[in-house]
PDB file of C-alpha atoms in Angstrom:
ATOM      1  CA  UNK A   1      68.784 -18.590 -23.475  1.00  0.00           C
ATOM      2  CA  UNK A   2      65.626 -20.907 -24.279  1.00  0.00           C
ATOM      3  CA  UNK A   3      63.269 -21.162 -21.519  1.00  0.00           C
ATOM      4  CA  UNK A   4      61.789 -24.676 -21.363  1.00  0.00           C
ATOM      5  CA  UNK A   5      58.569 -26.063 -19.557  1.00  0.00           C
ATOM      6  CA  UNK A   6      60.014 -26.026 -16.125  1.00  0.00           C
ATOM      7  CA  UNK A   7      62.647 -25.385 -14.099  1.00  0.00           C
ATOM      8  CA  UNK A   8      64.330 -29.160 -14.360  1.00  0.00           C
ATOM      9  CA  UNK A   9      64.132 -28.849 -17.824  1.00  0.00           C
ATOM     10  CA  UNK A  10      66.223 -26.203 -18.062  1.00  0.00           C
ATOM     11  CA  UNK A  11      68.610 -27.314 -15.611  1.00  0.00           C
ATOM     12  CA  UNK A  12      68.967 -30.881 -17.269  1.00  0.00           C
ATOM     13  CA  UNK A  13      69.756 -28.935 -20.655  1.00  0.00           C
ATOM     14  CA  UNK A  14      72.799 -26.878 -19.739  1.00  0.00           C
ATOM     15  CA  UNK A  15      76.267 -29.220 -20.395  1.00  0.00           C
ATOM     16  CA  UNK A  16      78.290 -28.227 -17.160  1.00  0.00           C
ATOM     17  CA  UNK A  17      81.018 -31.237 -17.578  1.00  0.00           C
ATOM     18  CA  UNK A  18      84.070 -29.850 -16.880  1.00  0.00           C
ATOM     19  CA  UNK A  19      85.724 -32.943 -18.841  1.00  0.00           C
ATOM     20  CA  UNK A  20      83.481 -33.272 -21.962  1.00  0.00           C
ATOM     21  CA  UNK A  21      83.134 -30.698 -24.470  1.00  0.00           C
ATOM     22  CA  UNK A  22      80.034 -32.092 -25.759  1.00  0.00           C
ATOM     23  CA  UNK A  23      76.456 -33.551 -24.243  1.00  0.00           C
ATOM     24  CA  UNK A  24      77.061 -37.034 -26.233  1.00  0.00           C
ATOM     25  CA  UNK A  25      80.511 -36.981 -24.892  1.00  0.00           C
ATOM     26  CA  UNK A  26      79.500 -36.876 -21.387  1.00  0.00           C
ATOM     27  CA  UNK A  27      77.822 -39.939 -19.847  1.00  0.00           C
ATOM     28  CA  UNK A  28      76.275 -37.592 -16.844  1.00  0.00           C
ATOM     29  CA  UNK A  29      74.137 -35.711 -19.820  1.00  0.00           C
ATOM     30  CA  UNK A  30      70.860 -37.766 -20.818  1.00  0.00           C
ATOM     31  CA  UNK A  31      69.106 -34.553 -22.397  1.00  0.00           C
ATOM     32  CA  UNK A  32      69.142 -32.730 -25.670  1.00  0.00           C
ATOM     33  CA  UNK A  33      67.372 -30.346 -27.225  1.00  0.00           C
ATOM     34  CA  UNK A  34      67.956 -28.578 -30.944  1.00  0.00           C
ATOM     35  CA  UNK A  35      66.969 -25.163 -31.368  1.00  0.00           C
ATOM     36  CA  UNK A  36      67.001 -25.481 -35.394  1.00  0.00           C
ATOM     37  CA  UNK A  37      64.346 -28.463 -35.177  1.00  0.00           C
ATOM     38  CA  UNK A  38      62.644 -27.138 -31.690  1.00  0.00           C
ATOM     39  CA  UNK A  39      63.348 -30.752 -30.813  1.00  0.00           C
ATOM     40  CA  UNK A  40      64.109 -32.447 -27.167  1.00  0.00           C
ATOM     41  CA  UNK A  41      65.973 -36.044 -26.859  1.00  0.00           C
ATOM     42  CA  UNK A  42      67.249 -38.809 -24.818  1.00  0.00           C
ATOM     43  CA  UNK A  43      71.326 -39.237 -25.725  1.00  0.00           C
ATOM     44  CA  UNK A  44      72.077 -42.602 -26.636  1.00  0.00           C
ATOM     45  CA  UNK A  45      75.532 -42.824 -25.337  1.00  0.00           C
ATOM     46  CA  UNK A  46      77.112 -45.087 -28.296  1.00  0.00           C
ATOM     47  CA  UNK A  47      79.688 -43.223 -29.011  1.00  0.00           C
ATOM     48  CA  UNK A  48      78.193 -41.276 -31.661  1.00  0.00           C
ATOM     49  CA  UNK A  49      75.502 -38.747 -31.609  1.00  0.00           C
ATOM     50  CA  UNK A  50      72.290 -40.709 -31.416  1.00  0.00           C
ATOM     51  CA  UNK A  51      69.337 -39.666 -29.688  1.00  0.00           C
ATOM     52  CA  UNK A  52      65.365 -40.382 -29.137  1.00  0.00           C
ATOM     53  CA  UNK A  53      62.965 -37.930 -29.383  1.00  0.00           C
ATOM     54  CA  UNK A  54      60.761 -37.724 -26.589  1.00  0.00           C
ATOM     55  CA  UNK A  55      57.303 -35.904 -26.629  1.00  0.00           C
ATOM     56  CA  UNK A  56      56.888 -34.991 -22.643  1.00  0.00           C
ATOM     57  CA  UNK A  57      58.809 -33.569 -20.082  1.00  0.00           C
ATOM     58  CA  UNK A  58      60.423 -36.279 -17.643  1.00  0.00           C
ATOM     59  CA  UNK A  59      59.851 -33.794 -14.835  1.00  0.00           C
ATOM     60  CA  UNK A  60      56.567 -32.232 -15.144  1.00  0.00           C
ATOM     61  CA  UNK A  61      54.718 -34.400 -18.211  1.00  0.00           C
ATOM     62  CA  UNK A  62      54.137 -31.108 -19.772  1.00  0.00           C
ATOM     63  CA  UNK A  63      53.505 -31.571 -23.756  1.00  0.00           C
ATOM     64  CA  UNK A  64      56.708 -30.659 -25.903  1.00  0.00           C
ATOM     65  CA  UNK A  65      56.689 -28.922 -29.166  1.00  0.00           C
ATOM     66  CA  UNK A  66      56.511 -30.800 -32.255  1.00  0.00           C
ATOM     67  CA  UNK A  67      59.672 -31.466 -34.115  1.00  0.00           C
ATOM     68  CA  UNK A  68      60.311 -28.774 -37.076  1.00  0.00           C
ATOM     69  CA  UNK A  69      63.025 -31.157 -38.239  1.00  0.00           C
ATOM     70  CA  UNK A  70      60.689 -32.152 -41.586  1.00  0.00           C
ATOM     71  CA  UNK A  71      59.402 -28.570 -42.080  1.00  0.00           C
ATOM     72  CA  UNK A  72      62.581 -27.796 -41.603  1.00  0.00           C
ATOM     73  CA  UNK A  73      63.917 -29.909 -44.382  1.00  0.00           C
ATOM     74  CA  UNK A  74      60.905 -29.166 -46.766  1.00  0.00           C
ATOM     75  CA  UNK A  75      61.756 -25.288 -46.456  1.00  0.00           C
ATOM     76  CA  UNK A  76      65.473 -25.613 -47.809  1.00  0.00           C
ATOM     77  CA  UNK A  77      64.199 -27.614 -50.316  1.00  0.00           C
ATOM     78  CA  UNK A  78      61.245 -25.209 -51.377  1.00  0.00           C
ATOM     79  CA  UNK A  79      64.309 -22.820 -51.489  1.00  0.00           C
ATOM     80  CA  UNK A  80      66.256 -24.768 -53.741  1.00  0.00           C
ATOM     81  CA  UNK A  81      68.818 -26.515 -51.179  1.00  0.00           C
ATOM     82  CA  UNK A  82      68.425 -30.227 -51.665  1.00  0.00           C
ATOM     83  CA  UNK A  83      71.187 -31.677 -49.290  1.00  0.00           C
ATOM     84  CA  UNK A  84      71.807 -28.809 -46.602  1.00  0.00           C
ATOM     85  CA  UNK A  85      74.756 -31.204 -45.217  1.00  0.00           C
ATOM     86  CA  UNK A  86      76.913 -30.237 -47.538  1.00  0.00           C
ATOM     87  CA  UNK A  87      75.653 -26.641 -48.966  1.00  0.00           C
ATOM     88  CA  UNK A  88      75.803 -23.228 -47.539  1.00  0.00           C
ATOM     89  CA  UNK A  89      72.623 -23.011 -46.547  1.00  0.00           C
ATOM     90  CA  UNK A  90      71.311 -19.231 -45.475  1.00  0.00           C
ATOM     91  CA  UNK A  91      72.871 -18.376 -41.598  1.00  0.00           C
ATOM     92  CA  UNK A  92      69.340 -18.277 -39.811  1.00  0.00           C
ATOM     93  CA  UNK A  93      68.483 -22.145 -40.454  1.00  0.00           C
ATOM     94  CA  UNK A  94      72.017 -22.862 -38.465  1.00  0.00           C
ATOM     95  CA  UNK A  95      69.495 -21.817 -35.620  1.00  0.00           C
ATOM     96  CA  UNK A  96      65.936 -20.942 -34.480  1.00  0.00           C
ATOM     97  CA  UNK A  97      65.665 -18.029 -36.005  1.00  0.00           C
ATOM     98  CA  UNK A  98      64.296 -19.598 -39.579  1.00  0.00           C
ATOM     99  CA  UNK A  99      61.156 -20.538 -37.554  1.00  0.00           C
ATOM    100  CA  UNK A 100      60.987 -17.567 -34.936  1.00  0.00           C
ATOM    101  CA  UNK A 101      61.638 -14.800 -37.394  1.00  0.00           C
ATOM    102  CA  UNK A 102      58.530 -15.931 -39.823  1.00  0.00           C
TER     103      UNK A 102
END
């Protein structure tokens, strides 16, 4: 499991709703974070699965990583997948390991 900046941060990340499968799904969630873009949000609790990306830690201000969302994106492409929605893209971009296993 991902260590974040601090202690809060981790605790805020981990879904322990023992009615909602999913962190959109439960209105007590207001984090997210993506391993496959190394990205942190705030849930948007529309229904659907919007979020905002947010830069700093609520809890201790410390500086997030930047989003790999793009690079991600750009390296499919570079490796011939232009819309990774609906291909079989290679296992290790499912997850961080595309990024950590450079």
């Amino acid at each position: 499991m991902k260590k974040h900046c601090c202690k809060n941060m981790d605790k805020a990340l981990v879904l322990t709703c023992e009615h909602h499968d999913s962190p959109h799904d439960c209105p007590d969630q207001v984090l997210s974070y993506s391993p496959k873009f190394d990205e942190y949000g705030l849930i948007i609790h529309d229904g659907g699965s919007s979020e905002i990306e947010i830069k700093y830690c609520p809890w201790c201000g410390k500086s997030l990583p930047d989003s790999k969302r793009d690079l991600w994106f750009d390296t499919l492409d570079k490796l011939g997948f232009d819309d990774p929605s609906v291909q079989d893209i290679p296992s290790e971009f499912r997850s961080d390991a595309w990024y950590i296993n450079k």
